[in-house]
Short mmCIF file of C-alpha atoms in Angstrom, two decimals:
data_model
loop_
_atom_site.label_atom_id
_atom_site.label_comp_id
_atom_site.label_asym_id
_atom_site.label_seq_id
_atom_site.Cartn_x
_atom_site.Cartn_y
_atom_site.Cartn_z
CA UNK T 1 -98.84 31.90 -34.33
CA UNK T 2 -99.99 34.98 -32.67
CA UNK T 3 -97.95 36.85 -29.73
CA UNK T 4 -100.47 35.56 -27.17
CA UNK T 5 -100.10 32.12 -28.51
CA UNK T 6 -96.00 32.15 -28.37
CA UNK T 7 -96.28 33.64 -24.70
CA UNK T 8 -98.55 31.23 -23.99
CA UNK T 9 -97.02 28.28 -25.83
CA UNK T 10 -94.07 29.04 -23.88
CA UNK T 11 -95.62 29.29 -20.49
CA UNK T 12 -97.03 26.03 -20.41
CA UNK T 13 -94.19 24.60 -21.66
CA UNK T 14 -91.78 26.11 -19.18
CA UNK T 15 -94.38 24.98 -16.27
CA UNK T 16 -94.97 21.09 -17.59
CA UNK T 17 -91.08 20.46 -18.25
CA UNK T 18 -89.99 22.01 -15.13
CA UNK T 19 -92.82 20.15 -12.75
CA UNK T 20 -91.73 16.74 -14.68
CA UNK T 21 -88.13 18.03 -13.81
CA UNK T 22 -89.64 18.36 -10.40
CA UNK T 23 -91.16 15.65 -10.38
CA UNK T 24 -88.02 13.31 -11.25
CA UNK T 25 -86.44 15.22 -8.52
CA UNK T 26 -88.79 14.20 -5.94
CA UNK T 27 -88.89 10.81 -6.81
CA UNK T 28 -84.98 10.45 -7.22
CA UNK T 29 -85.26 11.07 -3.27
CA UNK T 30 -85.07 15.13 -3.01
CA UNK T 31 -86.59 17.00 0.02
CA UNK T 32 -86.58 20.74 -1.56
CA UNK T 33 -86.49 21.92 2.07
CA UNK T 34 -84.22 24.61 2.91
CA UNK T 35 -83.46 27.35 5.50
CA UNK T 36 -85.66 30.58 5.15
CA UNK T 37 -85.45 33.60 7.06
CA UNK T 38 -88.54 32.69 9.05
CA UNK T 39 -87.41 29.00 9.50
CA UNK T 40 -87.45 25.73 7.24
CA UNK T 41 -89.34 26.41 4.37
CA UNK T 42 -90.25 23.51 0.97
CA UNK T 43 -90.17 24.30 -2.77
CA UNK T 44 -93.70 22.49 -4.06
CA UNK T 45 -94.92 22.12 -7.10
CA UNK T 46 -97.06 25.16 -7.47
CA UNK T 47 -94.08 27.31 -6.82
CA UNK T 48 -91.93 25.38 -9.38
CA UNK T 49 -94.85 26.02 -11.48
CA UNK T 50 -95.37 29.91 -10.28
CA UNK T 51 -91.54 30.57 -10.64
CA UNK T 52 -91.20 29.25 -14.00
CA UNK T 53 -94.43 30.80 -15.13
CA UNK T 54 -94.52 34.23 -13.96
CA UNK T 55 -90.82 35.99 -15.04
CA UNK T 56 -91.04 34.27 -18.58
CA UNK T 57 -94.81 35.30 -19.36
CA UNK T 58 -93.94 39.39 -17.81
CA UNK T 59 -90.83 38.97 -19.91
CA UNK T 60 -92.22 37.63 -23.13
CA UNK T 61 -95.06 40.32 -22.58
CA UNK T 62 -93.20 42.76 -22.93
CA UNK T 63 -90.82 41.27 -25.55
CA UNK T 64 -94.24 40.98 -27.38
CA UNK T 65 -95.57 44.52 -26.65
CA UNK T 66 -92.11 46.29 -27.44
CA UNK T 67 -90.96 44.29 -30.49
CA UNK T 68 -92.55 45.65 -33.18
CA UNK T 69 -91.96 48.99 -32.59
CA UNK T 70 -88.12 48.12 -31.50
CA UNK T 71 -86.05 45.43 -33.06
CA UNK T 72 -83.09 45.86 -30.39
CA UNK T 73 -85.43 44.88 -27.63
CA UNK T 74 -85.66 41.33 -29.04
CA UNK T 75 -81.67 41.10 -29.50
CA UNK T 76 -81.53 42.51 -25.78
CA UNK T 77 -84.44 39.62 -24.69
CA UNK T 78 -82.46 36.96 -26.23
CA UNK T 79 -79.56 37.62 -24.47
CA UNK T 80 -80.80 39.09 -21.01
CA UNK T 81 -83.43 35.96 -20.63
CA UNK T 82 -81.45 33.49 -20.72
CA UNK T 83 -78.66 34.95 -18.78
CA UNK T 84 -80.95 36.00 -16.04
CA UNK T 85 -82.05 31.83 -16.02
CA UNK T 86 -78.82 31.20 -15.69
CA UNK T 87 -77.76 33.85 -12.80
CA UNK T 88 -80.85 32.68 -10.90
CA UNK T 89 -78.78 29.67 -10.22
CA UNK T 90 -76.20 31.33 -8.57
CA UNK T 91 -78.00 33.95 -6.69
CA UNK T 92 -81.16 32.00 -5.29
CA UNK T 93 -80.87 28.30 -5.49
CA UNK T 94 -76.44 27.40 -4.90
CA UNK T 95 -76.70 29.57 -1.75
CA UNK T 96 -79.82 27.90 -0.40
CA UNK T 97 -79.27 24.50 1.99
CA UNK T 98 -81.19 22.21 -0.51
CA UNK T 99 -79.59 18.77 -0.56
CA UNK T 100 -77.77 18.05 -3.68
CA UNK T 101 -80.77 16.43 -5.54
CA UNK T 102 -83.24 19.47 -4.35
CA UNK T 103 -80.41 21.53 -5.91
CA UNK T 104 -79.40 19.90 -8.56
CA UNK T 105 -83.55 19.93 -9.72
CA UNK T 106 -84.23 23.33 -9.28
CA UNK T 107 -80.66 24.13 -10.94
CA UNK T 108 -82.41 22.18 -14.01
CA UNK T 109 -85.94 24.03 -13.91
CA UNK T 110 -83.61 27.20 -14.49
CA UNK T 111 -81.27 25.92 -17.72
CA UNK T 112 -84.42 24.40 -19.08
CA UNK T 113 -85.81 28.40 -19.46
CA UNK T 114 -82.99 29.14 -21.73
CA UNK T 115 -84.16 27.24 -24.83
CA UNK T 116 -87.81 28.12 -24.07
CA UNK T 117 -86.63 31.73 -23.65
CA UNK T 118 -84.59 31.49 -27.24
CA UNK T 119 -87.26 29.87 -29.24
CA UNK T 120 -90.31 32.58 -27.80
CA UNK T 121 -88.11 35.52 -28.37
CA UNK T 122 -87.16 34.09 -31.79
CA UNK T 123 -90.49 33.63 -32.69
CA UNK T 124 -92.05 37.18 -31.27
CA UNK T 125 -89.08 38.69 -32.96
CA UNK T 126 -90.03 36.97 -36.94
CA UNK T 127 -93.87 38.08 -35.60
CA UNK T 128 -92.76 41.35 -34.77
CA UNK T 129 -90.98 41.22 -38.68
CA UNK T 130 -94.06 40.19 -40.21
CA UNK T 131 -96.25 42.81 -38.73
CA UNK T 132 -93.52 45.32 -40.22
CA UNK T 133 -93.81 44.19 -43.83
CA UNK T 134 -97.39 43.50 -44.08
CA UNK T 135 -99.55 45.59 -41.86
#
């Protein structure tokens, strides 16, 4: 599979597991309303889709761009991606005054990154390998 086809791969996948995550969520009876700045504000499913979508493929991109000429940056990707998922949590959606299905939802749509994260950098990292020992 090709670098574009591994970010890709894992773009889509991040955006249809986390809008079915979503999706759950809604129906389970969350609002995904919450307190912005500039008044009460609602996580839909284009930003669910946008906010999964966007970090990982600018990530991956440059997981995919850097790897082959430096094998540290995939070690660094595989541990700064999914810890990044993870702090997410704790810096934009446990603050936030989601009720406790909104939160537990979009909590979700962030741990379901790390295995998407660990199996794209995996795979850019053997790609990045492979372009190394046969050119």
């Amino acid at each position: 599979m090709s670098r574009v086809a591994v970010v890709a791969a894992a773009a889509a996948a991040a955006a249809a597991v986390n809008l079915a995550v979503y999706a759950a969520g809604r129906l389970a009876g969350g609002s995904f309303r919450f307190t912005s700045p500039s008044g009460p504000a609602e996580v839909d499913a284009v930003t669910v889709a946008a906010f999964s979508v966007l970090p990982l493929v600018i990530g991956l991109t440059v997981v995919a761009l850097l790897a082959p000429r430096a094998a540290w940056v995939v070690r660094a990707a595989g541990v700064a991606g999914p810890s990044l998922a993870v702090a997410t949590i704790v810096g934009m959606t446990l603050p936030a005054d989601f009720d406790t299905i909104s939160k537990v939802g979009l909590a979700l749509c962030h741990l379901t990154l790390v295995p998407i994260i660990v199996v794209a950098v995996t795979a850019l990292g053997r790609r990045a390998q492979d372009a190394v020992i046969l050119p």
